[in-house]
Short mmCIF file of C-alpha atoms in Angstrom, two decimals:
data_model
loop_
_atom_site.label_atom_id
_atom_site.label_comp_id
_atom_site.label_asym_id
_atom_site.label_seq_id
_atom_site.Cartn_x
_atom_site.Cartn_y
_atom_site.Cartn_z
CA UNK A 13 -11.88 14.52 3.52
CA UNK A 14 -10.48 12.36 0.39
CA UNK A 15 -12.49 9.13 0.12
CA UNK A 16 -11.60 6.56 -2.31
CA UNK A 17 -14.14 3.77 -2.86
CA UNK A 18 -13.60 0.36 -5.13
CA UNK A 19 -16.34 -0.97 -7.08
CA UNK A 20 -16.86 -4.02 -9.75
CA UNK A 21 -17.51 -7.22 -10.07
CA UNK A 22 -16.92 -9.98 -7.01
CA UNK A 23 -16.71 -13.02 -9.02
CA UNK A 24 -14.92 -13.45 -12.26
CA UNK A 25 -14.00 -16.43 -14.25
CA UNK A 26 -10.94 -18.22 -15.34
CA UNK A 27 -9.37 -16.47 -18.35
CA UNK A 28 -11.47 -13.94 -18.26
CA UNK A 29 -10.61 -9.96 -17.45
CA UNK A 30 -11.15 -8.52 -13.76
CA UNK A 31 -12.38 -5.10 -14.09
CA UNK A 32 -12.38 -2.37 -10.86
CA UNK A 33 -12.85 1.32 -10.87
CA UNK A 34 -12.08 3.16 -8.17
CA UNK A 35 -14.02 6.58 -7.59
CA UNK A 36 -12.23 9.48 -6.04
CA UNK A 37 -14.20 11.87 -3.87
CA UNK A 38 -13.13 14.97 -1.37
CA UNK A 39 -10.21 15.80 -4.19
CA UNK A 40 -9.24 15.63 -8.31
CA UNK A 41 -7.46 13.63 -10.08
CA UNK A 42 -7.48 16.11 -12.69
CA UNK A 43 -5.71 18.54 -10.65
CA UNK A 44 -2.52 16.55 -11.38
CA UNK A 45 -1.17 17.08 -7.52
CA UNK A 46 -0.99 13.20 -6.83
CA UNK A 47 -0.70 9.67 -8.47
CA UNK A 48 -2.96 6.71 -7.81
CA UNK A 49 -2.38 3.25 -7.30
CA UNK A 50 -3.63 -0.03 -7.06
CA UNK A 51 -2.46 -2.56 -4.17
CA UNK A 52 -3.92 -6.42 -4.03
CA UNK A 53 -4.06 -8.66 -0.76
CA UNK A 54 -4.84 -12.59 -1.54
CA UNK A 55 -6.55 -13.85 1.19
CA UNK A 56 -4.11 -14.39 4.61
CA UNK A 57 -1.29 -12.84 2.82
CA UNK A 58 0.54 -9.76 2.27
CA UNK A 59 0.17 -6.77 0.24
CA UNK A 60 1.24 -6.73 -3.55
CA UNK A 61 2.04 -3.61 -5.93
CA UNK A 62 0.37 -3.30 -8.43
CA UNK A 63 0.85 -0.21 -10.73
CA UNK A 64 0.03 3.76 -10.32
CA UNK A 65 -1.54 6.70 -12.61
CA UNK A 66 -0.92 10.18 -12.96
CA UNK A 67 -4.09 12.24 -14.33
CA UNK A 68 -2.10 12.62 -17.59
CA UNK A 69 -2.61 8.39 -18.35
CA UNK A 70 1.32 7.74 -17.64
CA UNK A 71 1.75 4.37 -15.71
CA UNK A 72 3.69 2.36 -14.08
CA UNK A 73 3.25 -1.24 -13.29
CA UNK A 74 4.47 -4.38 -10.82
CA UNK A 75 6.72 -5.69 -13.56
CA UNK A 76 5.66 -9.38 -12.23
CA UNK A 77 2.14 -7.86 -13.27
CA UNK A 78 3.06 -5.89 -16.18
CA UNK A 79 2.02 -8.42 -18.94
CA UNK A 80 -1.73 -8.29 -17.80
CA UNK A 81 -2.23 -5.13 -16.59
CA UNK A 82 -3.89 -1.87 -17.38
CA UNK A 83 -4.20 0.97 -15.50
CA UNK A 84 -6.31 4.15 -16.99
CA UNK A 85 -7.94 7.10 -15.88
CA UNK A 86 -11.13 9.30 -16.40
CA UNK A 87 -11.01 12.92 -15.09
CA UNK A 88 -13.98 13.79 -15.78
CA UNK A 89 -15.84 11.24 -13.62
CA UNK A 90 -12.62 11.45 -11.29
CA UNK A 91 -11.97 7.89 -11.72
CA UNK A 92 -9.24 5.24 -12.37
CA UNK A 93 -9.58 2.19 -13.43
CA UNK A 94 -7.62 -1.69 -13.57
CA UNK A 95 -8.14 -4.61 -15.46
CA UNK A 96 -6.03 -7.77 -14.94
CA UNK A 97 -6.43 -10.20 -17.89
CA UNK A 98 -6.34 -13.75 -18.15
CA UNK A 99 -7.09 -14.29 -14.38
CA UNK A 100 -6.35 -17.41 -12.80
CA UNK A 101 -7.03 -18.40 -8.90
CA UNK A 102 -3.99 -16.46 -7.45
CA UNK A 103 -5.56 -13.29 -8.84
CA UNK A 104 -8.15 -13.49 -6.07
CA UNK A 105 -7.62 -10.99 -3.50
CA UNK A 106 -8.55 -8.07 -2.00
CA UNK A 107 -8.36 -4.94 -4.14
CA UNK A 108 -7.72 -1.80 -2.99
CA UNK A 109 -7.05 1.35 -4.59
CA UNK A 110 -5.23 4.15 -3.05
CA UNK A 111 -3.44 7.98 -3.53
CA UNK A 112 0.21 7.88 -4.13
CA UNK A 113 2.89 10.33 -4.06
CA UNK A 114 2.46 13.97 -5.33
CA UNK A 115 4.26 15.33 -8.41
CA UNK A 116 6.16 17.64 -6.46
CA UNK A 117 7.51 15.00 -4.06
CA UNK A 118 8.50 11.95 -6.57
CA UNK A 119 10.33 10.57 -4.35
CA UNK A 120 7.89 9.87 -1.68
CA UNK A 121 6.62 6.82 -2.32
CA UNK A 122 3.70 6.52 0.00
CA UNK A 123 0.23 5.43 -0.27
CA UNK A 124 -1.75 7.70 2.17
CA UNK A 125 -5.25 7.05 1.52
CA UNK A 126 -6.73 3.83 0.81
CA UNK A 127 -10.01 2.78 -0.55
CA UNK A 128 -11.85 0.05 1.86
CA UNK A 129 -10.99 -3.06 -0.83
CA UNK A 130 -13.50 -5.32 -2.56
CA UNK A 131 -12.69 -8.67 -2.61
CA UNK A 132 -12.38 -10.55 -6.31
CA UNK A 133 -12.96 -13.91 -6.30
CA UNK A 134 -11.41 -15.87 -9.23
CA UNK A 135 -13.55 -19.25 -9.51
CA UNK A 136 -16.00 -20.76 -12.51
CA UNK B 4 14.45 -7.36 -7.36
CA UNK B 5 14.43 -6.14 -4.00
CA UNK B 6 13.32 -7.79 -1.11
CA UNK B 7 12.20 -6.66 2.78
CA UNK B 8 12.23 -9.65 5.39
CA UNK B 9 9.91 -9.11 8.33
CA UNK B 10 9.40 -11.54 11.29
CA UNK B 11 6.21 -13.50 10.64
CA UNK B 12 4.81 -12.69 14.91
CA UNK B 13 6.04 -10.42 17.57
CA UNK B 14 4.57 -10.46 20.84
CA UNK B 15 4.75 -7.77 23.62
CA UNK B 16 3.22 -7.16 26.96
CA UNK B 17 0.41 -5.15 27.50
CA UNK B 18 2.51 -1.32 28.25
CA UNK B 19 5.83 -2.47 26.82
CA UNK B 20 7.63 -1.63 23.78
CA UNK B 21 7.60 -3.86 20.99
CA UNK B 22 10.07 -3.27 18.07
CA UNK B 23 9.26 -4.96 14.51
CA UNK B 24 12.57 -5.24 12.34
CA UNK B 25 12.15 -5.03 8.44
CA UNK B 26 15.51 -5.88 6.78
CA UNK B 27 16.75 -4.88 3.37
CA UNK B 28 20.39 -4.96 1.53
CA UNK B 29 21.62 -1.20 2.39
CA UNK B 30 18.24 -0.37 3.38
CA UNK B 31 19.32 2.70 5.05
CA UNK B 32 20.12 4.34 1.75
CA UNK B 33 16.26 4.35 1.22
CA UNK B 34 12.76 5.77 2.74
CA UNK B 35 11.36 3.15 4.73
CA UNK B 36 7.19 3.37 5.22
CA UNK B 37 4.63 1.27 7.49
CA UNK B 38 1.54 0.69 7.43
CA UNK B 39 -0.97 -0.93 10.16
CA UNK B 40 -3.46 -3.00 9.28
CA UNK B 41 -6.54 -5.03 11.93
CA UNK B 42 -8.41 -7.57 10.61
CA UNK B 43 -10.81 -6.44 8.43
CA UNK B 44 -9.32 -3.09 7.41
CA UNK B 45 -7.37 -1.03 5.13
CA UNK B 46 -4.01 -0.48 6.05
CA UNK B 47 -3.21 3.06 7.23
CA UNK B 48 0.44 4.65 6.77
CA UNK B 49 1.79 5.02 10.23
CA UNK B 50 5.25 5.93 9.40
CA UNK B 51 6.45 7.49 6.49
CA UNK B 52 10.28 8.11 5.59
CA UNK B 53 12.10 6.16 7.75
CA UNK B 54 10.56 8.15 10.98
CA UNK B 55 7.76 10.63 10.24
CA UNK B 56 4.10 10.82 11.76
CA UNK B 57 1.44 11.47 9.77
CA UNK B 58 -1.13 13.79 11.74
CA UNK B 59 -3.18 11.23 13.90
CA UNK B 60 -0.74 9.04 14.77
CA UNK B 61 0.23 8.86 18.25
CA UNK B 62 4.04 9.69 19.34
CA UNK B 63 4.59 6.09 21.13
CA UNK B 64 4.70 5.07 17.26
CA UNK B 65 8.63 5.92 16.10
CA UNK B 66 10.73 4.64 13.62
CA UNK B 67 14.41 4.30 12.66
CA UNK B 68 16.20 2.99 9.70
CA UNK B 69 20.05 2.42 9.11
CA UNK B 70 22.48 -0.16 7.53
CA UNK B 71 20.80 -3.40 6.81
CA UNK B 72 17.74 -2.86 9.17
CA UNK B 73 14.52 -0.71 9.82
CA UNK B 74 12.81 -1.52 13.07
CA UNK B 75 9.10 0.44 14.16
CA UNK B 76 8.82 0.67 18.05
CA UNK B 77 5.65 0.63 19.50
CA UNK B 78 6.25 2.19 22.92
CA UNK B 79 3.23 1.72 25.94
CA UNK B 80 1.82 -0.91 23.86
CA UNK B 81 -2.21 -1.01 24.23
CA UNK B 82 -4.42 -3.83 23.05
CA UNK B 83 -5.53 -1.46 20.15
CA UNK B 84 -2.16 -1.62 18.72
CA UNK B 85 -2.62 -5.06 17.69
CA UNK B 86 -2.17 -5.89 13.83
CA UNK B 87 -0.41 -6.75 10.96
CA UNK B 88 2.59 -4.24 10.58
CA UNK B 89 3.75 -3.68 7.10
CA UNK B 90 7.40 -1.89 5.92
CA UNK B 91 7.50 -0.52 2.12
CA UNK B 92 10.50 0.98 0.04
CA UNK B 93 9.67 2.89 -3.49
CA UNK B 94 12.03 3.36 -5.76
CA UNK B 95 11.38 6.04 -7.77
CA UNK B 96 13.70 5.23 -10.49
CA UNK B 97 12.04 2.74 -11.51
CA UNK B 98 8.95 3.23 -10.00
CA UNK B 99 8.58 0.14 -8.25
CA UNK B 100 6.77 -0.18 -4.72
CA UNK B 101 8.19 -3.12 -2.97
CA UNK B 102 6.14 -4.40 0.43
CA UNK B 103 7.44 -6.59 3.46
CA UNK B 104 5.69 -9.75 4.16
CA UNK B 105 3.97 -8.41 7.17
CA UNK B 106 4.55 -9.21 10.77
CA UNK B 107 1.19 -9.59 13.39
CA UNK B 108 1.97 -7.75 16.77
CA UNK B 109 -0.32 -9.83 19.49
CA UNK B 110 -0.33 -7.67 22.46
CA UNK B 111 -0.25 -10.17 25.68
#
């Protein structure tokens, strides 16, 4: 069963970078089949895109986000990673990570796994 | 940039259908997804284009998508169905993932 779990720090400052990995288990990134993504949630509101991998390091980002955003992968721990840069208090949310579509099937657009979230909380 | 309108609340009796709209300019030319999401939780992908299941998810779930509008129905509606109710469109020529605003389902 594919598991996806989020992991980093819960409390970052103003200015500063928010770092996440997310660590893939029950499947490979490295096999290429899928892309992976990163979704936010600020607190009470609604989900928000933010950008997806394929194993090969190509990404695609929110292009609200774009400016301050970095996807990037590790196969060989079977991770991805985000950091969001020059945080401010409406970067605090929920973070989750999650598989996207397979290579084969572009155009499906889903995210059919999802990581539980950690919550990022941007305050000095 | 695109944008999906969903109802902030629907509200449906305990055993009756609720529907949950999601409205888009010409949103029947796309694939339409939804997610559910309780309190507390990750969402899970309940529909995927326009009206597939994926495996676990019960048959009283359906959805439909044409001209301006793609509604969910929730048929029998139990207690357990209620949540926040998300629709999502990808456009994969640009590769942009655009989310509803989310409507909660209370289940009376």
């Amino acid at each position: 069963q594919l598991q996806l779990q989020e992991s980093g720090p819960g409390l970052v400052k103003p200015s500063e970078t928010l770092s996440l990995t997310c660590t893939v288990s029950g499947g490979s990134i490295g096999s290429g089949t899928y892309y992976w993504g990163w979704i936010r949630q600020p607190p009470g509101k609604g989900l928000e895109y933010i950008g997806i991998i394929y194993y090969s390091g190509s990404t695609y980002y929110n292009p609200s986000l774009k400016s301050r955003v970095t996807i990037s992968v590790d196969t060989s721990k079977n991770q991805f990673s985000l950091k969001v840069s020059s945080v401010t208090a409406a970067d605090t949310a929920v973070y989750y990570c999650a598989r996207h579509s397979p290579h084969y099937d572009w155009g499906r657009g889903t995210f059919d796994y999802w990581g539980q979230g950690t919550l990022v909380t941007v305050s000095s | 940039s695109y944008e999906l309108t969903q109802p902030l609340s629907v509200s449906v009796a305990l055993g009756q259908t609720a529907k949950i709209s999601c409205g888009g300019k010409n949103i029947g030319s796309k694939s339409v997804h939804w997610y559910q999401q309780k309190p507390g939780q990750a969402p899970v992908l309940v529909i995927y284009r326009d009206s597939n299941r994926p495996s676990g998810i019960p048959e009283r779930i359906s959805g439909s998508n044409s001209g301006n509008t793609a509604t969910l129905t929730i048929s029998r509606a139990q207690a357990g169905d209620e949540a926040d109710y998300y629709c999502q469109v990808w456009d994969s020529s640009t590769a942009i993932v655009v989310f509803g605003g989310g409507t909660k389902l209370t289940v009376l």
